[in-house]
Coordinates of C-alpha atoms in Angstrom, one line a residue:
Chain A
M1 CA -28.9 -11.2 10.1
S2 CA -30.4 -14.5 10.5
T3 CA -29.1 -13.9 14.6
Q4 CA -31.1 -10.7 14.4
A5 CA -34.6 -11.0 16.4
Y6 CA -37.8 -8.6 14.1
P7 CA -41.1 -7.5 15.6
Y8 CA -43.1 -9.7 12.6
P9 CA -42.1 -12.4 10.8
I10 CA -39.6 -12.4 8.0
L11 CA -39.3 -14.8 4.8
G12 CA -36.5 -15.8 3.5
L13 CA -35.2 -16.1 7.8
S14 CA -34.7 -18.8 9.8
N15 CA -38.4 -20.6 10.1
D16 CA -40.7 -17.9 10.2
Y17 CA -42.5 -19.2 7.5
L18 CA -43.6 -22.7 5.8
D19 CA -44.3 -24.0 2.6
A20 CA -42.4 -20.6 1.1
G21 CA -39.6 -18.9 -0.2
F22 CA -37.3 -16.2 -1.3
Q23 CA -34.3 -16.9 -3.8
V24 CA -32.3 -14.2 -6.3
A25 CA -30.4 -15.1 -9.3
F26 CA -27.7 -12.1 -9.1
S27 CA -24.9 -11.8 -11.6
V28 CA -22.5 -9.1 -12.5
P29 CA -20.0 -9.4 -16.2
E30 CA -16.9 -10.8 -16.1
G31 CA -13.9 -8.6 -16.9
D32 CA -11.8 -4.9 -15.2
L33 CA -13.9 -2.4 -15.2
E34 CA -12.3 1.4 -15.0
P35 CA -13.1 4.1 -12.5
G36 CA -16.4 5.2 -14.4
D37 CA -17.9 2.3 -15.9
L38 CA -21.5 1.6 -15.2
L39 CA -21.8 -1.6 -13.5
N40 CA -24.6 -3.8 -14.6
V41 CA -25.9 -6.7 -11.8
R42 CA -28.4 -9.0 -13.8
F43 CA -30.3 -10.2 -11.3
R44 CA -34.0 -12.0 -10.7
F45 CA -35.2 -12.1 -7.3
Q46 CA -38.3 -15.9 -6.9
L47 CA -41.1 -15.5 -4.5
S48 CA -43.4 -18.2 -3.2
D49 CA -45.3 -16.2 -0.7
D50 CA -49.7 -15.5 -2.0
A51 CA -50.0 -12.8 0.5
I52 CA -46.7 -11.3 -0.2
L53 CA -46.4 -10.7 -3.8
N54 CA -50.7 -9.6 -3.6
L55 CA -49.0 -6.5 -1.4
I56 CA -45.8 -6.1 -3.7
N57 CA -48.8 -5.8 -6.4
Q58 CA -51.0 -2.7 -4.8
K59 CA -47.1 -1.2 -4.3
V60 CA -47.2 -1.4 -0.5
A61 CA -44.7 -3.1 -0.8
G62 CA -41.9 -4.4 -2.9
F63 CA -38.5 -6.0 -3.6
G64 CA -35.1 -4.4 -4.1
F65 CA -32.0 -3.9 -2.6
E66 CA -30.3 -2.2 -0.4
I67 CA -26.6 -1.4 -1.7
F68 CA -23.7 -0.6 1.3
C69 CA -20.2 0.4 0.4
P70 CA -18.1 0.6 3.2
G71 CA -15.0 1.6 0.9
T72 CA -17.5 5.4 0.6
S73 CA -19.8 4.9 2.9
R74 CA -23.1 5.1 0.4
R75 CA -25.5 2.7 1.4
K76 CA -29.3 3.0 -0.3
A77 CA -32.4 1.6 -1.0
V78 CA -33.5 0.8 -4.7
I79 CA -36.6 -1.0 -5.3
T80 CA -36.7 -3.1 -8.2
A81 CA -38.9 -5.0 -11.2
Q82 CA -38.8 -8.7 -10.5
A83 CA -36.1 -8.8 -12.8
G84 CA -33.7 -6.6 -14.1
T85 CA -30.6 -5.0 -14.7
L86 CA -29.6 -3.1 -11.4
E87 CA -27.0 0.2 -13.3
L88 CA -24.3 1.1 -10.7
S89 CA -21.3 3.5 -11.8
T90 CA -17.9 2.8 -10.5
S91 CA -17.4 6.2 -9.3
E92 CA -19.3 6.3 -6.5
Y93 CA -18.1 2.7 -5.4
I94 CA -14.7 1.2 -4.2
G95 CA -13.6 -1.8 -1.8
R96 CA -17.0 -4.8 -1.2
I97 CA -20.1 -3.7 -2.4
I98 CA -23.0 -5.0 -0.7
F99 CA -26.2 -5.8 -1.9
S100 CA -28.9 -7.2 0.7
P101 CA -31.4 -8.2 -1.2
R102 CA -35.2 -7.4 -0.1
V103 CA -39.0 -7.2 0.2
F104 CA -39.0 -3.6 1.3
V105 CA -43.1 -2.8 2.4
L106 CA -43.3 1.2 1.0
K107 CA -46.7 2.2 3.7
S108 CA -48.3 1.1 6.3
Y109 CA -50.4 -2.2 6.2
E110 CA -52.4 -3.2 8.2
G111 CA -52.9 -6.7 10.1
F112 CA -50.9 -8.8 7.4
R113 CA -51.4 -12.2 7.6
S114 CA -49.8 -15.4 6.0
L115 CA -50.4 -18.4 5.2
N116 CA -47.4 -20.1 5.2
F117 CA -46.3 -18.7 8.9
H118 CA -45.3 -20.8 11.3
P119 CA -48.3 -22.4 12.9
E120 CA -46.7 -20.8 15.9
F121 CA -47.8 -17.5 15.5
G122 CA -51.7 -18.0 15.2
D123 CA -53.9 -15.9 13.0
K124 CA -52.0 -12.9 14.1
G125 CA -52.0 -10.0 12.1
F126 CA -48.9 -7.9 12.6
D127 CA -49.2 -3.7 11.3
I128 CA -45.8 -2.8 9.6
A129 CA -44.9 -0.1 8.7
P130 CA -42.2 1.1 5.4
G131 CA -38.8 0.4 6.3
D132 CA -39.7 -3.3 7.2
L133 CA -39.0 -6.5 5.5
L134 CA -41.4 -8.7 4.4
A135 CA -38.5 -11.6 2.4
A136 CA -34.9 -10.8 2.9
T137 CA -32.0 -13.5 1.2
N138 CA -28.3 -13.7 2.3
D139 CA -26.4 -11.2 0.9
E140 CA -23.8 -11.2 -2.2
S141 CA -20.9 -8.7 -2.3
L142 CA -18.7 -8.1 -5.3
Y143 CA -15.2 -6.4 -4.9
L144 CA -14.5 -3.1 -6.8
D145 CA -10.6 -3.8 -6.8
F146 CA -8.6 -0.7 -9.5
K147 CA -5.4 -2.7 -8.9
K148 CA -5.3 -5.5 -7.4
M149 CA -2.1 -7.1 -6.6
K150 CA -1.3 -10.8 -6.4
F151 CA -0.4 -12.1 -2.1
E152 CA 3.1 -13.3 -2.1
S153 CA 3.8 -9.6 -3.3
L154 CA 2.3 -8.3 -0.6
L155 CA 4.3 -8.9 1.9
V156 CA 7.1 -6.8 2.9
V157 CA 9.7 -8.1 5.5
Q158 CA 11.3 -4.8 6.8
R159 CA 14.5 -4.0 8.9
M160 CA 13.3 -3.1 12.1
S161 CA 15.6 -2.3 15.0
E162 CA 12.9 -0.9 17.5
L163 CA 12.4 -4.2 18.4
K164 CA 14.4 -6.4 20.3
P165 CA 17.7 -7.7 18.3
F166 CA 16.1 -12.4 17.6
Q167 CA 12.3 -10.5 17.4
Y168 CA 10.0 -10.8 14.6
E169 CA 6.5 -9.5 14.1
F170 CA 3.4 -9.3 11.3
Q171 CA 1.7 -5.6 10.5
L172 CA -1.4 -6.7 9.6
E173 CA -2.8 -3.1 9.8
G174 CA -2.4 -1.9 5.9
E175 CA -2.3 -2.4 2.6
Y176 CA 0.5 -5.0 2.6
I177 CA 1.4 -7.6 5.7
I178 CA 4.8 -6.3 7.1
I179 CA 6.8 -8.5 8.2
G180 CA 8.8 -6.4 10.9
M181 CA 12.6 -8.3 11.9
G182 CA 15.1 -7.1 14.9
D183 CA 18.5 -6.0 13.7
K184 CA 19.9 -9.6 14.4
F185 CA 17.5 -11.5 12.7
Y186 CA 16.3 -8.9 9.8
D187 CA 21.1 -9.7 9.0
F188 CA 20.2 -13.7 9.3
F189 CA 17.4 -13.7 7.5
I190 CA 18.8 -11.6 4.5
E191 CA 21.8 -14.3 4.0
A192 CA 19.2 -16.9 5.3
R193 CA 17.0 -15.7 2.3
S194 CA 19.3 -16.5 -0.8
D195 CA 20.1 -20.0 0.0
P196 CA 17.6 -22.2 -1.8
Q197 CA 18.8 -24.3 0.7
V198 CA 17.1 -23.0 3.9
T199 CA 14.7 -20.2 1.9
P200 CA 12.0 -23.5 2.5
Y201 CA 12.2 -23.0 5.6
L202 CA 12.2 -19.9 5.9
I203 CA 8.7 -20.2 4.9
M204 CA 7.9 -23.3 6.4
S205 CA 8.8 -21.0 10.0
I206 CA 8.0 -17.2 9.2
Y207 CA 5.8 -17.2 6.4
K208 CA 3.6 -20.1 7.7
D209 CA 3.6 -18.0 10.3
C210 CA 2.9 -14.9 9.4
M211 CA 0.1 -16.7 7.4
V212 CA -1.7 -18.3 10.0
A213 CA -2.2 -14.5 11.3
A214 CA -3.7 -13.2 8.2
L215 CA -6.1 -16.3 8.6
D216 CA -6.9 -15.8 11.8
E217 CA -7.3 -11.9 10.9
L218 CA -9.6 -12.9 8.3
T219 CA -12.3 -15.0 10.3
R220 CA -12.1 -11.8 12.8
G221 CA -14.0 -9.8 9.1
G222 CA -12.3 -6.3 11.5
E223 CA -12.0 -3.5 8.6
E224 CA -8.6 -5.8 7.8
V225 CA -10.3 -7.4 5.6
E226 CA -10.9 -4.2 2.9
S227 CA -7.8 -3.6 2.6
A228 CA -5.3 -4.9 -0.5
W229 CA -3.4 -8.4 1.2
A230 CA -6.4 -9.9 2.1
R231 CA -8.0 -9.6 -0.9
G232 CA -4.3 -11.4 -2.3
L233 CA -5.5 -14.0 0.3
E234 CA -9.1 -14.9 -0.4
D235 CA -8.4 -15.0 -4.2
K236 CA -4.8 -17.7 -3.3
L237 CA -7.9 -19.2 -1.2
E238 CA -10.6 -19.8 -3.4
E239 CA -7.3 -20.6 -5.7
K240 CA -6.0 -23.8 -3.2
G241 CA -9.5 -24.7 -3.5
L242 CA -9.2 -23.9 0.2
A243 CA -12.3 -23.0 2.3
L244 CA -11.7 -20.5 6.3
P245 CA -14.6 -21.3 8.7
Q246 CA -16.0 -18.5 9.9
Q247 CA -15.1 -19.5 13.2
A248 CA -11.6 -21.8 12.8
S249 CA -9.6 -23.1 15.8
F250 CA -5.3 -22.3 15.9
D251 CA -5.1 -26.4 14.6
E252 CA -7.5 -25.1 12.1
L253 CA -5.4 -22.2 9.9
N254 CA -2.9 -23.9 11.6
K255 CA -3.1 -26.5 9.2
I256 CA -4.6 -24.8 6.0
A257 CA -1.4 -22.4 6.6
Q258 CA 0.4 -25.6 6.0
N259 CA -1.2 -26.4 3.0
L260 CA -0.7 -22.2 1.4
M261 CA 2.9 -22.9 1.9
E262 CA 3.8 -26.8 1.6
D263 CA 4.4 -26.4 -2.5
L264 CA 7.6 -23.4 -1.3
G265 CA 8.0 -25.6 1.7
I266 CA 8.0 -29.0 3.3
K267 CA 8.1 -29.7 -0.9
R268 CA 10.6 -27.7 -2.1
A269 CA 13.3 -28.5 1.1
I270 CA 12.0 -33.1 0.2
S271 CA 12.8 -32.6 -3.2
Q272 CA 16.1 -31.1 -2.6
Chain B
M1 CA -0.2 21.1 -10.5
T2 CA -0.4 16.5 -9.3
I3 CA 1.3 15.5 -6.0
K4 CA 4.0 12.8 -5.2
V5 CA 3.5 10.9 -2.4
L6 CA 4.3 7.8 0.0
T7 CA 4.2 4.7 -1.6
Q8 CA 2.0 1.8 -0.2
E9 CA 4.8 -0.3 1.3
S10 CA 6.6 3.4 3.5
V11 CA 2.8 4.1 4.7
D12 CA 2.1 0.9 5.7
H13 CA 6.5 0.7 7.1
L14 CA 5.8 3.9 8.4
R15 CA 2.9 1.8 10.3
A16 CA 5.0 -0.2 11.5
I17 CA 7.6 1.2 13.1
T18 CA 5.1 4.0 14.7
K19 CA 3.5 1.1 16.0
A20 CA 6.3 -0.3 17.7
G21 CA 7.3 2.7 19.4
T22 CA 9.3 5.3 17.2
D23 CA 8.2 8.9 16.6
I24 CA 8.2 9.2 12.6
L25 CA 7.6 13.4 13.6
A26 CA 10.7 13.4 16.1
R27 CA 12.3 14.4 12.2
D28 CA 11.1 16.8 9.4
Y29 CA 9.4 14.4 6.3
D30 CA 13.5 15.0 4.5
S31 CA 15.3 13.2 7.7
L32 CA 12.5 10.5 6.3
V33 CA 12.6 9.6 3.9
A34 CA 17.0 9.6 3.6
T35 CA 16.9 7.6 7.3
Y36 CA 13.8 4.8 6.7
S37 CA 14.6 4.1 2.9
V38 CA 11.4 5.6 1.9
K39 CA 9.9 6.3 -1.7
E40 CA 7.6 8.9 -3.3
V41 CA 5.4 8.0 -7.1
D42 CA 3.2 10.3 -8.8
L43 CA -0.3 10.2 -8.0
D44 CA -2.6 12.1 -10.3
V45 CA -4.6 14.5 -7.8
T46 CA -4.6 18.3 -9.0
F47 CA -3.3 19.5 -5.7
D48 CA -2.5 23.4 -5.4
D49 CA 0.6 24.1 -3.3
S50 CA -0.6 27.4 -2.5
I51 CA -3.8 27.1 0.0
S52 CA -2.8 26.9 3.9
L53 CA -5.2 25.3 6.6
R54 CA -5.5 28.0 9.2
L55 CA -4.5 27.1 12.2
P56 CA -5.9 26.3 15.3
D57 CA -6.1 28.9 18.1
G58 CA -7.6 26.6 20.8
S59 CA -9.3 23.0 20.8
R60 CA -12.5 24.3 20.9
Q61 CA -15.1 23.4 18.5
E62 CA -14.7 27.4 17.2
E63 CA -11.1 27.8 17.5
N64 CA -10.1 25.0 15.8
Y65 CA -11.4 25.9 12.2
D66 CA -12.6 23.1 11.0
A67 CA -15.0 24.1 9.0
E68 CA -13.7 26.5 7.3
N69 CA -10.4 23.9 7.0
C70 CA -12.9 21.8 5.5
M71 CA -14.1 24.8 2.6
L72 CA -9.4 24.9 2.0
I73 CA -9.4 21.5 1.6
A74 CA -11.0 21.2 -1.5
Q75 CA -10.3 23.9 -2.8
M76 CA -6.5 22.1 -2.5
L77 CA -8.4 18.9 -4.1
P78 CA -10.5 20.1 -6.7
D79 CA -11.1 17.1 -9.1
L80 CA -10.3 14.4 -6.3
S81 CA -12.5 11.9 -5.7
E82 CA -14.3 9.4 -4.0
I83 CA -11.9 6.7 -5.0
N84 CA -9.2 8.8 -4.6
A85 CA -9.9 10.2 -1.3
T86 CA -9.9 6.8 0.3
D87 CA -6.2 7.0 -0.6
E88 CA -4.3 6.6 2.2
R89 CA -0.8 7.7 0.2
L90 CA -2.7 10.0 -0.4
W91 CA -3.3 11.4 3.3
V92 CA -0.4 10.5 5.2
T93 CA 2.1 12.3 2.7
L94 CA -0.4 15.7 3.2
S95 CA 0.0 15.1 6.9
L96 CA 3.2 14.4 6.8
K97 CA 5.2 16.7 4.2
Q98 CA 2.5 20.1 3.1
Y99 CA 0.4 20.0 6.4
R100 CA 2.6 19.0 8.8
N101 CA 2.0 22.2 11.3
Y102 CA -1.4 21.8 10.5
A103 CA -1.7 18.3 11.9
L104 CA 0.4 18.8 14.8
E105 CA -0.8 21.8 15.3
R106 CA -4.6 20.6 15.0
W107 CA -3.7 17.3 17.3
P108 CA -1.3 18.1 20.2
L109 CA -0.4 15.3 22.3
K110 CA -1.0 16.0 25.6
D111 CA 0.5 14.6 28.4
D112 CA -1.8 11.7 28.8
T113 CA -1.9 11.0 25.4
N114 CA -0.6 7.1 24.0
I115 CA 1.4 8.7 21.2
V116 CA 1.4 5.5 19.6
N117 CA -2.3 5.6 19.4
H118 CA -2.0 9.2 18.5
R119 CA -0.1 9.4 15.8
I120 CA -1.6 6.1 14.6
N121 CA -5.0 7.5 14.9
H122 CA -4.3 11.1 13.1
W123 CA -1.1 10.6 10.7
F124 CA -2.3 7.2 9.5
A125 CA -5.9 6.1 8.1
S126 CA -6.0 2.4 6.5
N127 CA -9.9 2.5 6.7
T128 CA -13.6 4.2 6.4
R129 CA -13.5 5.5 10.3
G130 CA -9.4 6.5 10.3
L131 CA -10.5 8.2 6.3
M132 CA -14.0 10.5 7.5
G133 CA -13.6 10.9 11.2
R134 CA -9.3 10.5 12.6
H135 CA -7.3 11.2 10.6
S136 CA -6.4 14.9 10.8
L137 CA -6.4 15.7 7.0
S138 CA -9.2 13.1 5.4
R139 CA -11.7 13.7 8.0
L140 CA -11.6 17.3 7.0
W141 CA -12.0 16.4 2.8
W142 CA -15.0 13.9 3.8
S143 CA -16.6 16.0 6.4
H144 CA -16.7 18.5 2.9
Q145 CA -17.8 15.9 0.6
L146 CA -20.9 14.5 2.5
C147 CA -21.9 17.2 3.4
S148 CA -22.1 18.2 -0.5
R149 CA -24.0 15.3 -0.9
I150 CA -26.2 16.7 1.5
S151 CA -26.6 20.3 -0.5
S152 CA -24.0 20.5 -2.8
E153 CA -24.8 24.7 -3.7
N154 CA -25.2 25.3 0.5
V155 CA -22.2 23.0 1.4
D156 CA -20.8 26.1 3.5
E157 CA -23.6 26.3 5.7
T158 CA -24.2 22.8 6.3
L159 CA -20.8 22.0 7.4
K160 CA -21.1 24.8 9.5
S161 CA -24.8 23.3 10.9
L162 CA -22.5 19.5 11.9
L163 CA -20.2 20.7 13.1
F164 CA -20.7 23.6 15.9
N165 CA -20.2 21.2 18.3
S166 CA -17.9 18.2 18.3
D167 CA -19.8 15.5 19.9
Y168 CA -22.9 15.9 17.8
R169 CA -19.9 15.6 14.2
S170 CA -19.0 11.9 14.8
S171 CA -22.6 10.7 16.6
M172 CA -23.0 11.5 13.1
L173 CA -20.9 10.9 10.5
E174 CA -19.4 7.7 12.5
R175 CA -21.5 5.6 12.7
N176 CA -22.2 3.7 9.8
T177 CA -26.0 3.7 10.0
T178 CA -27.0 7.0 9.6
S179 CA -24.0 8.8 8.7
A180 CA -24.3 6.7 4.5
V181 CA -27.6 7.1 4.4
T182 CA -27.8 11.3 2.9
E183 CA -31.5 11.3 3.2
V184 CA -31.0 10.9 7.1
V185 CA -27.3 13.2 7.8
Q186 CA -30.0 15.8 5.3
T187 CA -32.8 14.7 7.7
I188 CA -31.5 15.2 11.3
I189 CA -29.6 18.6 10.2
L190 CA -33.0 19.6 9.2
I191 CA -34.5 19.4 12.9
S192 CA -32.3 20.1 14.7
E193 CA -31.9 23.5 12.6
E194 CA -36.2 23.3 13.2
K195 CA -36.0 22.4 16.9
K196 CA -33.1 25.1 17.7
K197 CA -36.0 28.1 16.6
Q198 CA -38.7 26.9 18.0
G199 CA -35.5 27.2 21.3
V200 CA -34.9 23.4 22.1
L201 CA -31.0 23.5 22.3
Y202 CA -28.3 20.8 21.4
N203 CA -27.7 19.2 24.6
R204 CA -25.7 16.6 24.3
E205 CA -27.1 13.5 26.4
K206 CA -30.6 13.9 25.2
F207 CA -28.7 13.9 21.4
R208 CA -27.3 11.0 22.4
D209 CA -30.6 9.4 22.8
F210 CA -31.6 10.2 20.0
M211 CA -29.0 8.9 17.9
K212 CA -29.3 5.5 20.3
S213 CA -33.0 5.1 20.1
L214 CA -31.9 5.7 15.6
D215 CA -30.2 3.2 15.8
M216 CA -32.4 0.7 18.1
L217 CA -34.7 1.6 13.9
A218 CA -32.4 1.3 12.1
G219 CA -31.8 -2.5 13.3
R220 CA -35.7 -3.5 12.7
S221 CA -36.3 -0.7 9.3
T222 CA -34.7 0.2 6.1
L223 CA -34.9 3.9 6.5
S224 CA -32.9 4.4 3.0
V225 CA -36.3 3.0 2.1
L226 CA -38.1 6.1 3.7
D227 CA -39.1 9.1 1.0
E228 CA -38.7 12.4 2.7
A229 CA -41.6 12.8 5.0
Q230 CA -41.6 9.6 6.5
L231 CA -38.0 9.3 7.6
K232 CA -38.5 13.0 8.5
A233 CA -41.9 11.7 10.6
V234 CA -40.4 8.8 12.1
L235 CA -37.3 11.0 13.5
E236 CA -38.8 13.4 13.8
D237 CA -40.8 11.4 16.9
L238 CA -37.3 10.3 17.6
Y239 CA -35.9 13.1 19.0
V240 CA -39.6 14.6 20.2
K241 CA -39.5 12.0 22.9
A242 CA -35.4 12.1 23.1
Y243 CA -36.1 15.6 24.3
S244 CA -39.1 15.7 26.9

């Protein structure tokens, strides 16, 4: 959003405003939910621009959220008070729900200006229309998942006779990561993984490669990041206190993958 | 009756071998299960297996019976929730087993078809775009569902309005900017119908121009904030400009 150009200043994006801020405190209750339960999201907006506050008081603008759920293809805007609780039915959402905190324009208004505008705008006023944004801050997202699984259980090795006998490959498109192996490789793998002396070397090679591929997919942010393995991997990164850069080099991904695998790989090999 | 579906692990395995070049439709379902040791589980979804889908008579919109089949698939899965309808296992199983013939007839291989992409697109659905736009069966259910959000009492008519042309349908339902906002789809259908009565007939290029201008607008403005009258005024203006 910060890279998008708008034909009017927006508080909270780049430096359109000086000495003013827009933030939201946002919290969801802990605990598991079942489909049909109500999801209560508490929020409190903080806004420090008198011109925008004035429009809100006149009902020309309003605090609110745009809520988008890619999983069920629902996008809606909710106009709210400055603080309160959003009640959402979980029967309408699954997977990621993205909350975009905003001050929306509700009625047309001519010549809007603020004392906090960046000096480059001079004393220019802006004509604003319903749907325009006066303030925006970073999206908040949460994940509604009714069948969460650990990452390790989402890696599946399978014989894949379509591949050359000594090859293996990763398929990341589904809920599971499939590590497909040609016939000879698969036979070797099955035998090797039953030997505790050899297992760490499989972890340091095949599984570590797989981890690099999965991390790479996560950084690309495609549709696969909604899958079960991606959520499991995100949890694993969080558990380990590892951050994934948005645009990571191969070297960075490789090091993160090594870090994730070191307990079962190199550390176990050394301890044997 | 409830339904047995492939496990997700089995679905992912079948997808993987499809991507590696195996045509999973070269075998019938039982042979597929036996050959690849795929497994099934019970899914708690009511399924009326007495309902058949109407096989297409051709590839043109008026010959494929999509609108009719959207209604039938909703009857076949009468209490399917949106959450369960995002479950890929259900759709993959139905398209390989119970409605295999329908899927093959509706999405036949053509000479220039890349068979791997074709099978992945119409027999698997790992993401929202696949579920709503491409999978041979789930696209029917989701079209019905999106139309029932627009008008729960008049789904049949809304479907006919939406599915009279495949490009019109995909323009509307396969873009997050529009399809996800029920009121936007509703308003576009309303405007299209009004203009048709005034003699302004659907034109693919002009409609695409309209949708492009709508995407531009959605880039600067949050359409879901607009009330019915505001949305109608704004979209009608864009529509008239695109068709002028």
